[in-house]
Amino acid sequence: MPELSSIANINIVNPMSIASEDMTYIDWQTIAKAVANAFNKGARGIVITHGTDTMHYSSAVLSFMLQKLPGPVVLTGAQRSGDRGSSDAFMNLVCSGIIAAKSDIAEVGICMHASSSDDYCNFIRGTKARKMHTSRRDAFRPINNKPIARVSEKGNIEYLSDYTKSTGESLELRTGYEPKVALVKFYPNSDPAIIDYYVEKGYKGIIIEGTGLGHVAIAPREAAYSWLDHVKKAVDSGLVVGVTSQCLYGRVNSSVYRNLRLLAEAGAIHCEDMLPEVALVKLGFLLGNYKKSEAEQMLNKNLVGEISKRTEADWFMV
Amino acid sequence: MLMRDESYYKSIGFMCGLEIHQRLATKEKLFCSCDATLKEDTQIGKVVRKQRAVAGELGKIDMSTSFESSKNRQFIYNLYKHETCLVDIDEEPPHDLNSEALEIALQIASELHAKVPDELETMRKVVVDGSDPSAFQRTILIGYDGYLEIGKKRISVPSIFLEEESSGIEQSDKDTVVYNVDRLGIPLVEIDTAPEISSPNEAMEVAKRIGLLLRLTGKVQRGIGSIRQDVNISIKNGARVEIKGFQELDSMPEIIEHEIERQANLIKIEAQLRKNGAEVGEPSDITEMFANTEVKLLKNSIEKGGIVEGVRLKGFAKLLGTEINKGRRLGTEISDYAKLAGVGGVIHSDEDLQSYGFSSNETQAISKKLGIKAGDAFLLITGQREVVDTAMKYAIERAKKAISEVPKETRSADNKLLVTKFLRPLPGGSRMYPETDIKPIEVDKKHYENLLKSVTSVEQVQKELEREIENKELAEQMLWSPLLSLYNEILNKTGVPGYVVAPILLQKYTELRREGVNVEAISTDAILAVFEEYKANALTKAAIGEILKHAPKSRKEVFDLIKELKLQKITGKRLEDLISQFAATSKDDLIKKIMSTYRLTVDGDELSKLLNKKGK
């Protein structure tokens, strides 16, 4: 790709070659350290080429691990293999290079095709991005957010929403991570004993992906299907339990319905408009770097843009 | 045009093989469930893409790939409701191979006595013109080591492929090509013959024979573009050239003859250039000297910020203007290369420069600037700098070839002038690599053995047609007609006898075509409806032609026409009532009177029989 060298001076580091579904938190830690190292050596911006399947987990966890960034950290990949002339890899890489080399954004984000056409890429906040299609090149969408910017191969960056710029402070690297956190989906007829399983296995935290505003079964006709006592038991056993929504779009709530209130009273923390996967890695990050009581406090407070106080009207299905 | 005997072609080292591409008539596409029947469809959007030359999995960038890619064009793909899905636009992996298409392809392979591999491996064939949004075409070798019998001669068929059709081109200019993603992915069978064809005429015969075999399966699409014949030819000291875009098989021999003529003349020019010690110089920017030019072409270009580049062609004088085909010269060939970069053409010194508006001072100045001596020629190209740079590169590449060899090229048939024109350099061998998204497919060998046992006998088909049509000449015509599968479909579905159907499809269609009726637009549904009505005794034979005059495109249109034109057949009791309204001196007189008014709605035979019965 000869045009990359006309965008920036590039130094290439290869921390790993691995399928993204095979990655663990140890790989996240390795990448976070590599990024910090590159910035400390004077890099202006970083591009990370990454498998697309778990790219949004990585972008979220890197957002937490790398705070007070001096410049942009851009994750990118391809939905079509690079052996074909039609691959999205080329434009994604060029656009990512442009963001890394030219923008004053100091955040972690994902830069991939904005549409099925090869016209421009979106740069999406790392904690608000999600892979929403198995195969399309515009699979990554901002959820409960707008793209920070869109960028064309020709080099135009159009900023679409507020973003963090560098303050000149030094980068804060925190690579602690507690892997014993689980993401559990509630669904009709789901067995709440799954919560007990994680408690018994010594887990430190659970994120529940509830329905609608953040529901799980509380008072079903068959008492065995109620999650309430199980959640209570988990909290009493010392786990941090967070609640998100499988709707993905929108904000959970702990008071609109009686069932929500009971769940909150049991000690579950409703996680605002945070994506389930983001809440998961945030909880792992918090439990890996802070005391449990601090983690509980911080889980539903915004740290790096993962929670928005306001949901703007044009943030749906972007 | 003069056709020579086979010994002549042998003496010039004539080599010729065919590649026949035939669309199959399946319900769905080859690797997805989109509609493959090419009905009218609604456009629902478009995507805009770019493509690059990539190394594939074999790590080599093909020459024709980089040639095409350097055009740096954008591709617009029009998307359709029923005929486009994410697989077509390279947004979803391919689905399983269409088993209906595989069955038809195996049947075709068996008709050509081919062997089939134990396992079918899907490959990606790199496509560089943008006609495939994925930049490759999926292709499967389905048969090998086959042959075609033509008279007493056997022509080897080394390979038969099942592959995806490309997108149809809607519009094209130097920056943008628009494709319709409707026919993309329709199953296609490619049949390759060995270069054993010994004359231009035989090329046509082989093409016709393969076309016949394909039609006889009854499972191939018909209509414009559903079958395409590419011809590979070369002569001694010439080069292999692939000719695409034949419209009429009858003009194939003449186009091939002209390609032979072109190569022979290029060989002569090559010898002369070598004798002249010909060389191609380095291009230089000579824009400055045309600041006050009266040459419109240059003036307009320079006003728009364009430049003029020139190059010395040492020893090329008179040879650029030497005719290689009627009205086409070496200069035309060079110009065709330059055009690929997006310029309108080239100006060269073997042309009448005064007609461009060059003053003799200007011509002298150019010669001086480019160092032109006696026996030399020059070439000028104008346009925007980046376009001219590429155009000059291509032109120089072609001019250099003129000294050393006939270039290997893909050329298109000009069906009016009956010559060939440069399309792109002939692709090399590194264009295929494995399709990793699809598992190998096992072939049911037993089933294939059975197919081999039941191959169609053309003679048998011909006999059958003669029996059905009751006319040897019409039967022969039907056999070779592209409408043979339609004929069979009508007979099978409506039960109308061949002696009624064949004259309509052959004679009536020809007559209507001459009258300017677009009979190709008549849909299968519509023609079936017409014959169903005929079979149900609701239409006369004469009324059929009347309806077809309006080229109906649907069943409904047929019924509307019958109503509007009052073509319902008058028969039985209604015919008796009609007879009673007429007074006549004799039976013949009565028939004459009735038929003069009711030619389209009364069947003469029925009328005559009825009158006989009544004893009139």
mmCIF file of N, CA and C in Angstrom, chain B residues 174 285-287 290 296-310 338 341-347 380-392:
data_model
loop_
_atom_site.group_PDB
_atom_site.id
_atom_site.type_symbol
_atom_site.label_atom_id
_atom_site.label_comp_id
_atom_site.label_asym_id
_atom_site.label_seq_id
_atom_site.Cartn_x
_atom_site.Cartn_y
_atom_site.Cartn_z
ATOM 1 N N LYS B 174 -14.275 7.335 -18.682
ATOM 2 C CA LYS B 174 -12.915 7.065 -18.242
ATOM 3 C C LYS B 174 -12.779 6.998 -16.716
ATOM 4 N N ASP B 285 7.648 16.755 -22.742
ATOM 5 C CA ASP B 285 6.556 17.724 -22.661
ATOM 6 C C ASP B 285 6.866 18.866 -23.625
ATOM 7 N N ILE B 286 6.025 19.033 -24.636
ATOM 8 C CA ILE B 286 6.291 20.082 -25.619
ATOM 9 C C ILE B 286 5.133 21.081 -25.649
ATOM 10 N N THR B 287 4.455 21.214 -24.530
ATOM 11 C CA THR B 287 3.285 22.099 -24.453
ATOM 12 C C THR B 287 3.635 23.526 -24.886
ATOM 13 N N PHE B 290 3.159 25.244 -28.257
ATOM 14 C CA PHE B 290 1.816 25.403 -28.827
ATOM 15 C C PHE B 290 1.032 26.539 -28.171
ATOM 16 N N LYS B 296 -6.976 23.147 -33.230
ATOM 17 C CA LYS B 296 -8.098 23.222 -32.278
ATOM 18 C C LYS B 296 -7.956 22.231 -31.125
ATOM 19 N N LEU B 297 -7.637 21.011 -31.511
ATOM 20 C CA LEU B 297 -7.533 19.925 -30.529
ATOM 21 C C LEU B 297 -6.565 20.301 -29.403
ATOM 22 N N LEU B 298 -5.386 20.831 -29.804
ATOM 23 C CA LEU B 298 -4.361 21.182 -28.825
ATOM 24 C C LEU B 298 -4.756 22.435 -28.063
ATOM 25 N N LYS B 299 -5.310 23.413 -28.802
ATOM 26 C CA LYS B 299 -5.683 24.695 -28.204
ATOM 27 C C LYS B 299 -6.701 24.463 -27.078
ATOM 28 N N ASN B 300 -7.762 23.723 -27.395
ATOM 29 C CA ASN B 300 -8.805 23.439 -26.395
ATOM 30 C C ASN B 300 -8.238 22.739 -25.181
ATOM 31 N N SER B 301 -7.385 21.752 -25.448
ATOM 32 C CA SER B 301 -6.810 20.967 -24.361
ATOM 33 C C SER B 301 -5.947 21.839 -23.457
ATOM 34 N N ILE B 302 -5.098 22.672 -24.071
ATOM 35 C CA ILE B 302 -4.180 23.516 -23.287
ATOM 36 C C ILE B 302 -4.973 24.559 -22.488
ATOM 37 N N GLU B 303 -6.054 25.079 -23.093
ATOM 38 C CA GLU B 303 -6.889 26.060 -22.373
ATOM 39 C C GLU B 303 -7.483 25.449 -21.108
ATOM 40 N N LYS B 304 -7.740 24.144 -21.158
ATOM 41 C CA LYS B 304 -8.307 23.465 -19.972
ATOM 42 C C LYS B 304 -7.212 22.987 -19.015
ATOM 43 N N GLY B 305 -6.000 23.491 -19.212
ATOM 44 C CA GLY B 305 -4.906 23.128 -18.297
ATOM 45 C C GLY B 305 -4.175 21.861 -18.720
ATOM 46 N N GLY B 306 -4.436 21.426 -19.937
ATOM 47 C CA GLY B 306 -3.821 20.193 -20.410
ATOM 48 C C GLY B 306 -2.394 20.409 -20.912
ATOM 49 N N ILE B 307 -1.741 19.326 -21.239
ATOM 50 C CA ILE B 307 -0.376 19.388 -21.762
ATOM 51 C C ILE B 307 -0.295 18.631 -23.086
ATOM 52 N N VAL B 308 0.830 18.778 -23.764
ATOM 53 C CA VAL B 308 1.084 18.009 -24.976
ATOM 54 C C VAL B 308 2.417 17.283 -24.788
ATOM 55 N N GLU B 309 2.385 15.979 -24.975
ATOM 56 C CA GLU B 309 3.630 15.220 -24.938
ATOM 57 C C GLU B 309 3.896 14.644 -26.323
ATOM 58 N N GLY B 310 5.181 14.589 -26.674
ATOM 59 C CA GLY B 310 5.542 14.017 -27.963
ATOM 60 C C GLY B 310 6.653 12.990 -27.782
ATOM 61 N N ALA B 338 -3.535 3.949 -26.221
ATOM 62 C CA ALA B 338 -3.531 5.236 -25.517
ATOM 63 C C ALA B 338 -4.922 5.570 -24.988
ATOM 64 N N ALA B 341 -6.162 4.880 -21.448
ATOM 65 C CA ALA B 341 -5.819 5.752 -20.322
ATOM 66 C C ALA B 341 -6.815 6.902 -20.204
ATOM 67 N N GLY B 342 -7.648 7.056 -21.218
ATOM 68 C CA GLY B 342 -8.674 8.089 -21.124
ATOM 69 C C GLY B 342 -8.485 9.261 -22.073
ATOM 70 N N VAL B 343 -7.532 9.168 -23.004
ATOM 71 C CA VAL B 343 -7.407 10.230 -24.009
ATOM 72 C C VAL B 343 -8.261 9.858 -25.223
ATOM 73 N N GLY B 344 -8.509 10.862 -26.073
ATOM 74 C CA GLY B 344 -9.346 10.617 -27.246
ATOM 75 C C GLY B 344 -8.617 9.841 -28.327
ATOM 76 N N GLY B 345 -7.297 9.859 -28.300
ATOM 77 C CA GLY B 345 -6.505 9.173 -29.314
ATOM 78 C C GLY B 345 -5.128 9.800 -29.394
ATOM 79 N N VAL B 346 -4.416 9.502 -30.478
ATOM 80 C CA VAL B 346 -3.081 10.086 -30.656
ATOM 81 C C VAL B 346 -3.033 10.800 -32.004
ATOM 82 N N ILE B 347 -2.068 11.710 -32.156
ATOM 83 C CA ILE B 347 -1.798 12.314 -33.457
ATOM 84 C C ILE B 347 -0.436 11.784 -33.881
ATOM 85 N N LEU B 380 2.017 12.455 -30.938
ATOM 86 C CA LEU B 380 1.645 13.468 -29.947
ATOM 87 C C LEU B 380 0.399 13.018 -29.190
ATOM 88 N N ILE B 381 0.388 13.316 -27.903
ATOM 89 C CA ILE B 381 -0.811 13.048 -27.101
ATOM 90 C C ILE B 381 -1.090 14.274 -26.254
ATOM 91 N N THR B 382 -2.359 14.659 -26.189
ATOM 92 C CA THR B 382 -2.714 15.812 -25.357
ATOM 93 C C THR B 382 -3.829 15.454 -24.385
ATOM 94 N N GLY B 383 -3.883 16.206 -23.293
ATOM 95 C CA GLY B 383 -4.896 15.978 -22.253
ATOM 96 C C GLY B 383 -4.335 16.411 -20.913
ATOM 97 N N GLN B 384 -5.018 16.045 -19.829
ATOM 98 C CA GLN B 384 -4.519 16.382 -18.496
ATOM 99 C C GLN B 384 -3.243 15.569 -18.223
ATOM 100 N N ARG B 385 -2.342 16.172 -17.439
ATOM 101 C CA ARG B 385 -1.007 15.592 -17.291
ATOM 102 C C ARG B 385 -1.008 14.103 -16.904
ATOM 103 N N GLU B 386 -1.778 13.768 -15.844
ATOM 104 C CA GLU B 386 -1.683 12.376 -15.361
ATOM 105 C C GLU B 386 -2.253 11.392 -16.393
ATOM 106 N N VAL B 387 -3.260 11.859 -17.140
ATOM 107 C CA VAL B 387 -3.840 10.998 -18.174
ATOM 108 C C VAL B 387 -2.846 10.825 -19.320
ATOM 109 N N VAL B 388 -2.233 11.922 -19.714
ATOM 110 C CA VAL B 388 -1.286 11.873 -20.830
ATOM 111 C C VAL B 388 -0.081 10.992 -20.481
ATOM 112 N N ASP B 389 0.388 11.123 -19.229
ATOM 113 C CA ASP B 389 1.536 10.307 -18.812
ATOM 114 C C ASP B 389 1.243 8.822 -19.013
ATOM 115 N N THR B 390 0.045 8.407 -18.555
ATOM 116 C CA THR B 390 -0.308 6.992 -18.684
ATOM 117 C C THR B 390 -0.539 6.620 -20.142
ATOM 118 N N ALA B 391 -1.254 7.485 -20.862
ATOM 119 C CA ALA B 391 -1.549 7.208 -22.270
ATOM 120 C C ALA B 391 -0.244 7.047 -23.054
ATOM 121 N N MET B 392 0.724 7.919 -22.767
ATOM 122 C CA MET B 392 2.008 7.865 -23.467
ATOM 123 C C MET B 392 2.737 6.571 -23.130
#
